[in-house]
Short mmCIF file of N, CA and C in Angstrom, two decimals:
data_model
loop_
_atom_site.label_atom_id
_atom_site.label_comp_id
_atom_site.label_asym_id
_atom_site.label_seq_id
_atom_site.Cartn_x
_atom_site.Cartn_y
_atom_site.Cartn_z
N MET A 1 -85.92 89.05 3.54
CA MET A 1 -86.33 90.23 4.20
C MET A 1 -86.40 90.07 5.60
N ALA A 2 -85.78 90.79 6.41
CA ALA A 2 -85.88 90.79 7.93
C ALA A 2 -87.25 91.11 8.48
N ARG A 3 -87.63 90.35 9.59
CA ARG A 3 -89.06 90.57 10.18
C ARG A 3 -88.81 91.85 11.09
N ARG A 4 -89.65 92.78 10.82
CA ARG A 4 -89.63 94.01 11.60
C ARG A 4 -90.62 93.96 12.74
N ARG A 5 -90.20 94.37 13.88
CA ARG A 5 -91.03 94.32 15.16
C ARG A 5 -91.07 95.77 15.63
N VAL A 6 -90.13 96.56 15.35
CA VAL A 6 -89.98 98.01 15.81
C VAL A 6 -90.38 98.86 14.59
N PRO A 7 -91.46 99.59 14.72
CA PRO A 7 -91.83 100.46 13.53
C PRO A 7 -90.77 101.47 13.31
N ALA A 8 -90.32 101.71 12.02
CA ALA A 8 -89.22 102.60 11.81
C ALA A 8 -89.35 104.03 12.62
N PRO A 9 -90.51 104.75 12.60
CA PRO A 9 -90.47 106.00 13.26
C PRO A 9 -90.13 105.82 14.69
N ASP A 10 -90.72 104.77 15.41
CA ASP A 10 -90.38 104.55 16.80
C ASP A 10 -88.85 104.25 17.01
N GLY A 11 -88.31 103.52 16.09
CA GLY A 11 -86.88 103.05 16.15
C GLY A 11 -85.96 104.21 16.06
N GLU A 12 -86.27 105.09 15.02
CA GLU A 12 -85.51 106.20 14.76
C GLU A 12 -85.59 107.19 15.82
N SER A 13 -86.77 107.34 16.34
CA SER A 13 -86.85 108.31 17.61
C SER A 13 -86.02 107.81 18.79
N ALA A 14 -86.11 106.66 19.11
CA ALA A 14 -85.36 105.98 20.15
C ALA A 14 -83.99 106.11 19.95
N LEU A 15 -83.43 105.83 18.68
CA LEU A 15 -82.04 105.96 18.30
C LEU A 15 -81.52 107.40 18.58
N ARG A 16 -82.31 108.42 17.96
CA ARG A 16 -81.89 109.87 18.18
C ARG A 16 -81.77 110.19 19.80
N ALA A 17 -82.75 109.73 20.48
CA ALA A 17 -82.91 110.01 21.97
C ALA A 17 -81.60 109.33 22.65
N ALA A 18 -81.37 108.05 22.37
CA ALA A 18 -80.26 107.39 23.01
C ALA A 18 -78.91 108.04 22.58
N LEU A 19 -78.71 108.36 21.29
CA LEU A 19 -77.61 109.13 20.95
C LEU A 19 -77.35 110.45 21.56
N ALA A 20 -78.54 111.20 21.61
CA ALA A 20 -78.43 112.55 22.35
C ALA A 20 -78.07 112.39 23.84
N ALA A 21 -78.64 111.40 24.52
CA ALA A 21 -78.29 111.16 25.90
C ALA A 21 -76.88 110.83 26.04
N SER A 22 -76.33 109.95 25.11
CA SER A 22 -74.95 109.63 25.22
C SER A 22 -74.01 110.96 24.97
N ALA A 23 -74.39 111.63 23.99
CA ALA A 23 -73.55 112.88 23.80
C ALA A 23 -73.58 113.78 24.86
N ALA A 24 -74.82 113.93 25.58
CA ALA A 24 -74.90 114.72 26.74
C ALA A 24 -74.27 114.09 28.06
N GLY A 25 -73.94 112.91 27.94
CA GLY A 25 -73.45 112.27 29.16
C GLY A 25 -74.49 111.81 30.23
N THR A 26 -75.67 111.63 29.72
CA THR A 26 -76.66 111.26 30.61
C THR A 26 -77.19 109.83 30.19
N LYS A 27 -77.91 109.30 31.21
CA LYS A 27 -78.36 107.85 30.91
C LYS A 27 -79.59 107.77 30.17
N THR A 28 -79.69 106.88 29.24
CA THR A 28 -80.96 106.58 28.54
C THR A 28 -81.89 105.59 29.22
N ASP A 29 -83.12 105.89 29.33
CA ASP A 29 -84.01 104.96 30.00
C ASP A 29 -83.98 103.54 29.21
N ARG A 30 -84.15 102.60 30.05
CA ARG A 30 -84.06 101.16 29.48
C ARG A 30 -84.99 100.98 28.37
N ASN A 31 -86.24 101.33 28.29
CA ASN A 31 -87.14 101.13 27.14
C ASN A 31 -86.74 101.84 25.87
N THR A 32 -86.18 103.04 26.01
CA THR A 32 -85.57 103.74 24.77
C THR A 32 -84.41 103.02 24.25
N LEU A 33 -83.47 102.64 25.23
CA LEU A 33 -82.26 101.98 24.81
C LEU A 33 -82.48 100.51 24.12
N ALA A 34 -83.49 99.83 24.72
CA ALA A 34 -83.98 98.62 24.05
C ALA A 34 -84.56 98.69 22.67
N THR A 35 -85.49 99.81 22.52
CA THR A 35 -85.97 100.01 21.28
C THR A 35 -85.00 100.36 20.26
N ALA A 36 -83.96 101.29 20.72
CA ALA A 36 -82.87 101.69 19.81
C ALA A 36 -82.12 100.42 19.29
N VAL A 37 -81.73 99.63 20.19
CA VAL A 37 -80.94 98.46 19.87
C VAL A 37 -81.73 97.58 18.96
N ARG A 38 -82.94 97.16 19.30
CA ARG A 38 -83.66 96.32 18.56
C ARG A 38 -83.97 96.84 17.10
N PHE A 39 -84.24 98.11 16.97
CA PHE A 39 -84.42 98.73 15.65
C PHE A 39 -83.10 98.61 14.86
N THR A 40 -82.06 98.87 15.41
CA THR A 40 -80.79 98.74 14.59
C THR A 40 -80.30 97.42 14.33
N LEU A 41 -80.73 96.50 15.22
CA LEU A 41 -80.48 95.06 14.79
C LEU A 41 -81.22 94.67 13.72
N GLU A 42 -82.54 95.01 13.60
CA GLU A 42 -83.48 94.79 12.51
C GLU A 42 -82.89 95.38 11.16
N GLU A 43 -82.50 96.73 11.39
CA GLU A 43 -81.94 97.45 10.19
C GLU A 43 -80.68 96.59 9.66
N LEU A 44 -79.86 96.21 10.49
CA LEU A 44 -78.69 95.45 10.01
C LEU A 44 -79.10 94.11 9.26
N ALA A 45 -80.16 93.35 9.85
CA ALA A 45 -80.55 92.16 9.15
C ALA A 45 -81.22 92.49 7.85
N GLU A 46 -81.88 93.72 7.63
CA GLU A 46 -82.37 94.10 6.43
C GLU A 46 -81.17 94.46 5.38
N ARG A 47 -80.24 95.19 5.78
CA ARG A 47 -79.11 95.56 4.91
C ARG A 47 -78.10 94.37 4.63
N ALA A 48 -77.95 93.54 5.45
CA ALA A 48 -77.10 92.42 5.33
C ALA A 48 -77.79 91.07 5.64
N PRO A 49 -78.77 90.68 4.64
CA PRO A 49 -79.58 89.58 4.94
C PRO A 49 -78.73 88.31 4.90
N GLY A 50 -79.08 87.31 5.73
CA GLY A 50 -78.51 85.99 5.67
C GLY A 50 -78.55 85.40 7.12
N ASN A 51 -77.90 84.35 7.27
CA ASN A 51 -77.87 83.58 8.59
C ASN A 51 -76.48 83.17 9.07
N SER A 52 -75.51 83.74 8.54
CA SER A 52 -74.23 83.08 8.80
C SER A 52 -73.51 83.87 10.09
N VAL A 53 -73.94 84.94 10.44
CA VAL A 53 -73.36 85.63 11.63
C VAL A 53 -74.46 86.02 12.55
N GLU A 54 -74.27 85.77 13.91
CA GLU A 54 -75.20 86.08 14.95
C GLU A 54 -74.59 87.34 15.59
N VAL A 55 -75.36 88.29 15.79
CA VAL A 55 -74.98 89.53 16.49
C VAL A 55 -75.76 89.63 17.71
N ARG A 56 -75.02 89.72 18.89
CA ARG A 56 -75.72 89.72 20.13
C ARG A 56 -75.44 91.03 20.80
N VAL A 57 -76.53 91.72 21.35
CA VAL A 57 -76.35 92.88 22.17
C VAL A 57 -77.15 92.71 23.53
N PRO A 58 -76.68 91.94 24.34
CA PRO A 58 -77.42 91.55 25.69
C PRO A 58 -77.66 92.89 26.40
N PRO A 59 -78.79 92.84 27.18
CA PRO A 59 -79.83 91.92 27.16
C PRO A 59 -80.94 92.13 26.27
N PHE A 60 -80.73 93.09 25.13
CA PHE A 60 -81.67 93.64 24.41
C PHE A 60 -82.12 93.05 23.19
N GLY A 61 -81.21 92.30 22.57
CA GLY A 61 -81.47 91.65 21.34
C GLY A 61 -80.39 90.91 20.64
N VAL A 62 -80.82 90.10 19.65
CA VAL A 62 -79.87 89.32 18.79
C VAL A 62 -80.39 89.22 17.44
N THR A 63 -79.65 89.13 16.36
CA THR A 63 -80.07 88.95 14.99
C THR A 63 -79.07 88.00 14.27
N GLN A 64 -79.54 87.42 13.24
CA GLN A 64 -78.72 86.77 12.42
C GLN A 64 -78.58 87.48 11.06
N CYS A 65 -77.45 87.59 10.45
CA CYS A 65 -77.33 88.30 9.18
C CYS A 65 -76.16 87.72 8.43
N VAL A 66 -75.82 88.41 7.35
CA VAL A 66 -74.74 88.24 6.45
C VAL A 66 -74.94 86.86 5.67
N ALA A 67 -74.88 87.00 4.33
CA ALA A 67 -75.02 85.81 3.64
C ALA A 67 -73.94 84.80 3.71
N GLY A 68 -74.25 83.65 3.63
CA GLY A 68 -73.21 82.57 3.80
C GLY A 68 -73.80 81.23 4.33
N PRO A 69 -73.16 80.38 4.81
CA PRO A 69 -73.71 79.00 5.30
C PRO A 69 -74.75 79.30 6.48
N ARG A 70 -75.85 78.61 6.37
CA ARG A 70 -76.91 78.91 7.35
C ARG A 70 -76.49 78.16 8.63
N HIS A 71 -76.66 78.72 9.76
CA HIS A 71 -76.41 78.05 11.06
C HIS A 71 -77.82 77.45 11.58
N THR A 72 -77.77 76.30 11.97
CA THR A 72 -79.09 75.62 12.46
C THR A 72 -79.16 75.12 13.92
N ARG A 73 -78.08 74.68 14.62
CA ARG A 73 -77.94 74.18 15.85
C ARG A 73 -76.67 74.49 16.62
N GLY A 74 -76.80 74.65 17.90
CA GLY A 74 -75.61 74.86 18.75
C GLY A 74 -75.28 76.32 18.68
N THR A 75 -73.91 76.56 19.04
CA THR A 75 -73.33 77.80 18.95
C THR A 75 -72.96 78.14 17.55
N PRO A 76 -73.28 79.35 16.98
CA PRO A 76 -72.95 79.64 15.68
C PRO A 76 -71.41 79.79 15.41
N PRO A 77 -71.00 79.45 14.24
CA PRO A 77 -69.50 79.65 14.12
C PRO A 77 -69.07 81.11 13.96
N ASN A 78 -69.95 81.89 13.66
CA ASN A 78 -69.59 83.46 13.60
C ASN A 78 -70.43 84.12 14.49
N VAL A 79 -69.89 84.81 15.62
CA VAL A 79 -70.70 85.41 16.62
C VAL A 79 -70.01 86.62 16.96
N ILE A 80 -70.81 87.68 17.04
CA ILE A 80 -70.41 89.12 17.48
C ILE A 80 -71.17 89.39 18.73
N GLU A 81 -70.60 89.92 19.72
CA GLU A 81 -71.25 90.39 20.94
C GLU A 81 -70.64 91.67 21.41
N THR A 82 -71.56 92.59 21.89
CA THR A 82 -71.08 93.91 22.36
C THR A 82 -72.22 94.33 23.26
N ASN A 83 -71.86 95.43 24.05
CA ASN A 83 -72.80 96.10 24.88
C ASN A 83 -73.63 97.15 24.05
N ALA A 84 -74.78 97.55 24.56
CA ALA A 84 -75.75 98.43 23.93
C ALA A 84 -75.05 99.77 23.56
N ALA A 85 -74.17 100.42 24.48
CA ALA A 85 -73.49 101.64 24.09
C ALA A 85 -72.63 101.44 22.99
N THR A 86 -71.82 100.55 23.05
CA THR A 86 -70.85 100.20 21.90
C THR A 86 -71.75 99.99 20.61
N TRP A 87 -72.71 99.27 20.47
CA TRP A 87 -73.44 98.96 19.47
C TRP A 87 -74.04 100.16 18.80
N LEU A 88 -74.61 100.99 19.68
CA LEU A 88 -75.25 102.24 19.12
C LEU A 88 -74.05 103.33 18.59
N ALA A 89 -72.89 103.18 19.21
CA ALA A 89 -71.83 104.03 18.76
C ALA A 89 -71.38 103.43 17.30
N LEU A 90 -71.38 102.13 17.13
CA LEU A 90 -71.00 101.49 15.89
C LEU A 90 -71.89 101.78 14.85
N VAL A 91 -73.27 101.59 15.04
CA VAL A 91 -74.25 101.88 14.04
C VAL A 91 -74.54 103.39 13.59
N SER A 92 -74.01 104.26 14.62
CA SER A 92 -74.13 105.65 14.23
C SER A 92 -72.97 106.23 13.72
N GLY A 93 -71.82 105.64 13.70
CA GLY A 93 -70.61 106.19 13.22
C GLY A 93 -69.71 106.72 14.38
N GLY A 94 -70.15 106.70 15.61
CA GLY A 94 -69.56 107.35 16.66
C GLY A 94 -68.14 106.62 17.07
N GLN A 95 -68.09 105.37 16.63
CA GLN A 95 -66.83 104.44 16.79
C GLN A 95 -66.77 103.58 15.50
N SER A 96 -65.58 103.39 15.11
CA SER A 96 -65.35 102.43 13.96
C SER A 96 -65.25 100.91 14.43
N TRP A 97 -65.50 100.17 13.58
CA TRP A 97 -65.47 98.73 13.87
C TRP A 97 -64.14 98.35 14.26
N ASP A 98 -63.07 98.71 13.52
CA ASP A 98 -61.74 98.30 13.91
C ASP A 98 -61.39 98.78 15.35
N ASP A 99 -61.69 100.03 15.58
CA ASP A 99 -61.30 100.55 16.99
C ASP A 99 -61.97 99.89 18.05
N ALA A 100 -63.27 99.55 17.87
CA ALA A 100 -64.01 98.85 18.90
C ALA A 100 -63.51 97.40 19.16
N VAL A 101 -63.14 96.69 18.05
CA VAL A 101 -62.56 95.37 18.28
C VAL A 101 -61.16 95.46 18.90
N ALA A 102 -60.44 96.42 18.46
CA ALA A 102 -59.02 96.56 19.06
C ALA A 102 -59.19 96.97 20.55
N ALA A 103 -60.13 97.74 20.89
CA ALA A 103 -60.26 98.13 22.35
C ALA A 103 -60.95 97.13 23.04
N GLY A 104 -61.25 95.91 22.48
CA GLY A 104 -62.06 95.03 23.28
C GLY A 104 -63.32 95.31 23.59
N LYS A 105 -64.14 96.10 22.96
CA LYS A 105 -65.40 96.54 23.24
C LYS A 105 -66.29 95.52 22.49
N VAL A 106 -65.90 94.81 21.47
CA VAL A 106 -66.56 93.94 20.58
C VAL A 106 -65.86 92.67 20.56
N ALA A 107 -66.59 91.54 20.93
CA ALA A 107 -66.16 90.19 20.82
C ALA A 107 -66.55 89.61 19.53
N ALA A 108 -65.57 89.26 18.55
CA ALA A 108 -65.96 88.77 17.32
C ALA A 108 -65.28 87.50 17.04
N SER A 109 -65.86 86.43 16.82
CA SER A 109 -65.24 85.16 16.46
C SER A 109 -65.83 84.47 15.13
N GLY A 110 -64.91 83.96 14.45
CA GLY A 110 -65.27 83.36 13.14
C GLY A 110 -64.90 84.09 12.02
N LEU A 111 -64.71 83.34 10.87
CA LEU A 111 -64.27 84.19 9.70
C LEU A 111 -65.05 85.17 9.07
N ARG A 112 -66.43 85.13 9.33
CA ARG A 112 -67.31 86.05 8.70
C ARG A 112 -67.71 87.19 9.88
N ALA A 113 -67.21 87.05 11.06
CA ALA A 113 -67.53 87.96 12.15
C ALA A 113 -66.82 89.37 12.00
N ASP A 114 -67.23 90.10 10.88
CA ASP A 114 -66.73 91.40 10.61
C ASP A 114 -67.84 92.15 10.04
N LEU A 115 -68.29 93.23 10.62
CA LEU A 115 -69.43 93.95 10.14
C LEU A 115 -69.00 95.37 9.43
N SER A 116 -67.67 95.51 9.30
CA SER A 116 -67.12 96.85 8.88
C SER A 116 -67.67 97.32 7.59
N GLN A 117 -67.99 96.41 6.62
CA GLN A 117 -68.58 96.93 5.40
C GLN A 117 -70.03 97.32 5.47
N TRP A 118 -70.77 97.06 6.67
CA TRP A 118 -72.08 97.53 6.83
C TRP A 118 -72.27 98.66 7.95
N LEU A 119 -71.29 98.95 8.64
CA LEU A 119 -71.29 99.91 9.57
C LEU A 119 -70.54 101.21 9.20
N PRO A 120 -71.10 102.36 9.48
CA PRO A 120 -72.33 102.57 10.27
C PRO A 120 -73.49 102.39 9.38
N LEU A 121 -74.65 102.16 10.13
CA LEU A 121 -75.96 102.05 9.53
C LEU A 121 -76.55 103.41 9.25
N PHE A 122 -76.25 104.32 10.16
CA PHE A 122 -76.76 105.61 10.10
C PHE A 122 -75.74 106.61 10.52
N ARG A 123 -75.84 107.70 9.87
CA ARG A 123 -74.72 108.88 10.33
C ARG A 123 -75.50 109.83 11.27
N ALA A 124 -74.80 110.03 12.40
CA ALA A 124 -75.25 110.94 13.37
C ALA A 124 -74.16 112.10 13.51
N ALA A 125 -74.74 113.14 13.91
CA ALA A 125 -73.84 114.38 14.19
C ALA A 125 -73.01 114.18 15.56
N HIS A 126 -71.85 114.14 15.46
CA HIS A 126 -70.97 113.94 16.65
C HIS A 126 -70.08 115.20 17.04
#
């Protein structure tokens, strides 16, 4: 079970606010964006437990997820990195995994670095 730091009501509220701002073409404040990213990373770790893939959304958060060989030192063999806007689009269904990777919005390295079976985590109206 993933360790939760962001209470679900706070995370869900931040996610809704960040998605609404994105849809309106306005900027989300840094604290709301950070809360939304951290909440969704925690949710991913809950739904895809494990330590074989490291997901990075700098500068806001990182998580390890997906069952498989446990990584213990150095650079993990399976790394996914993206920015906050792309991450929130992926978790909300605003962008597909394949499209984001093809467009270069997601850097994914390693045999297990594919989150398409877990995304989107939430469905948002677009």
